[in-house]
Short mmCIF file of C-alpha atoms in Angstrom, two decimals:
data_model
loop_
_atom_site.label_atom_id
_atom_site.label_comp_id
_atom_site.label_asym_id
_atom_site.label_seq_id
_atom_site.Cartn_x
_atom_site.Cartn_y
_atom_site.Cartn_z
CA UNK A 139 15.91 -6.02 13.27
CA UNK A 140 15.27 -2.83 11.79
CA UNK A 141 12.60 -1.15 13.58
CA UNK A 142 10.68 -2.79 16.81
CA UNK A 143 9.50 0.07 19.34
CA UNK A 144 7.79 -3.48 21.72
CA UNK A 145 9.95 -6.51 22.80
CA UNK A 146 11.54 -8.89 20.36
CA UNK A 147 8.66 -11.51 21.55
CA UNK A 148 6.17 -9.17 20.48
CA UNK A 149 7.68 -8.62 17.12
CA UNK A 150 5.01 -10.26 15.06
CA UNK A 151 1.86 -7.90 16.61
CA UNK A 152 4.56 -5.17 15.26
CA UNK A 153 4.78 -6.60 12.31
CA UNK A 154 0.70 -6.56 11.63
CA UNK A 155 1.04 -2.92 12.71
CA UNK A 156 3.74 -2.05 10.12
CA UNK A 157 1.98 -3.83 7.49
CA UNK A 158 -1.22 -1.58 8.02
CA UNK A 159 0.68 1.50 8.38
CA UNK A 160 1.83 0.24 5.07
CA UNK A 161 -1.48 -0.17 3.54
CA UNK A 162 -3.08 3.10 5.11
CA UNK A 163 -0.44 4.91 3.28
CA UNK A 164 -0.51 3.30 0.09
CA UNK A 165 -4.22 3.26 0.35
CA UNK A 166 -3.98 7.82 0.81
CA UNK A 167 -2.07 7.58 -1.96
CA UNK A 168 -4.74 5.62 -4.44
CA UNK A 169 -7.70 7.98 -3.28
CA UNK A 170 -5.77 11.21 -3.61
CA UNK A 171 -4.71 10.54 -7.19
CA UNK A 172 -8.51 8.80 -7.72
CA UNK A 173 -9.75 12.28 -6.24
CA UNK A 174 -7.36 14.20 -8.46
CA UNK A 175 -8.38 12.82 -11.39
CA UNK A 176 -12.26 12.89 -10.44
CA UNK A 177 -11.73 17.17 -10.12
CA UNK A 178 -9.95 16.81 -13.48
CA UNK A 179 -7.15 18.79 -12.06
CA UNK A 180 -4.65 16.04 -14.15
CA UNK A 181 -5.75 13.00 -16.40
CA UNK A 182 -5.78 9.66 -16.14
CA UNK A 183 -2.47 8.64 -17.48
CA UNK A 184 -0.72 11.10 -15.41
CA UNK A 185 -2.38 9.61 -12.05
CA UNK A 186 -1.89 6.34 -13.26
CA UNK A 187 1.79 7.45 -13.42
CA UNK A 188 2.06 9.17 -9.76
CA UNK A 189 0.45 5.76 -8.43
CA UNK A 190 3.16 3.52 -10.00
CA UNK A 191 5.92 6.41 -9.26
CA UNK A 192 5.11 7.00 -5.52
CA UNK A 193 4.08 3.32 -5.05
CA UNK A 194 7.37 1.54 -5.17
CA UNK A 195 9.40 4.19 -2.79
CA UNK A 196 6.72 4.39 -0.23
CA UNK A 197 6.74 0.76 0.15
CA UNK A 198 10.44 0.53 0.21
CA UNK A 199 10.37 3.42 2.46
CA UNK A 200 7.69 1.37 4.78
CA UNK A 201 9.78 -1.75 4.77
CA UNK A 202 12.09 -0.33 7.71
CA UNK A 203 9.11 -0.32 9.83
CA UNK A 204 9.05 -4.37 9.51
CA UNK A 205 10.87 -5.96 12.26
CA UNK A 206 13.06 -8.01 10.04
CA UNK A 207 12.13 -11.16 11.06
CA UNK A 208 11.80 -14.40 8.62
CA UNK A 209 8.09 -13.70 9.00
CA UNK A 210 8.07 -10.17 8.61
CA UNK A 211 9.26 -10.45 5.19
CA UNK A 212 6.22 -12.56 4.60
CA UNK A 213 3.73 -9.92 6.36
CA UNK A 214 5.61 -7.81 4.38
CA UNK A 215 4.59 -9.23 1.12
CA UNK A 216 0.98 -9.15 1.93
CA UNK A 217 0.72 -5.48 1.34
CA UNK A 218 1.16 -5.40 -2.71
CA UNK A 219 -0.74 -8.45 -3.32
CA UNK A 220 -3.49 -6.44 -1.62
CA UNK A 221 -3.28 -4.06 -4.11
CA UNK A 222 -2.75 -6.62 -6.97
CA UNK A 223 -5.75 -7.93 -5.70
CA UNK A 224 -7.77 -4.71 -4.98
CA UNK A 225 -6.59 -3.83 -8.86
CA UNK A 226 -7.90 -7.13 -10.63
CA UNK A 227 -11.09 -6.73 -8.51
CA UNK A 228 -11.21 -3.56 -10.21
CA UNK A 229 -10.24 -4.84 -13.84
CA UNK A 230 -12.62 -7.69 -13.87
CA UNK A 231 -15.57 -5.70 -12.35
CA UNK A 232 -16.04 -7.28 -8.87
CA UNK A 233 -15.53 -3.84 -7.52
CA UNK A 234 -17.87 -1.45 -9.59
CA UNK A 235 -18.80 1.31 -7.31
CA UNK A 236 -14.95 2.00 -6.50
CA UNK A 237 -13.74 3.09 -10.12
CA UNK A 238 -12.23 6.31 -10.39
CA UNK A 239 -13.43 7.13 -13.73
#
């Protein structure tokens, strides 16, 4: 276990609540550098870059908040394929109104 503030039954609910901690963060993360670039205070490439630097240790950073459970690592999972996902919605168009540029 590697962090688990309830009981070890209740493990899973803290699982759900680690994984949206995870996301809220992540999620700050996208809009700032979406509302940095909207104030052209830095370009696109550069907060492409901050989003892919900051990304990676935030969610490793996050992890320790999972309970370390078998299914926490699969909870654990969910929260970059929601941004894979958020990201192709983007790519392909499903999600017009959200673009940054």
């Amino acid at each position: 276990m590697v962090f688990n503030p309830f009981d070890s039954s209740l493990a899973f609910l803290w699982d759900l609540i680690a994984m949206v901690i995870s996301v809220v963060i992540l999620l700050a993360l996208v809009q700032i550098n979406g509302l940095m670039q909207k104030k052209k205070i830095v370009s696109q490439i550069i907060t492409r870059k901050f989003v892919h630097i900051f990304a990676g240790p935030i969610f490793v950073v996050t992890w320790m908040l999972f309970s370390g459970g078998i299914i926490s690592h699969y909870i654990a999972v969910i929260v970059p394929l929601l941004f894979v996902l958020q990201f192709r919605c983007y790519w392909y168009g499903v999600d017009e109104k959200r673009k940054f540029c």
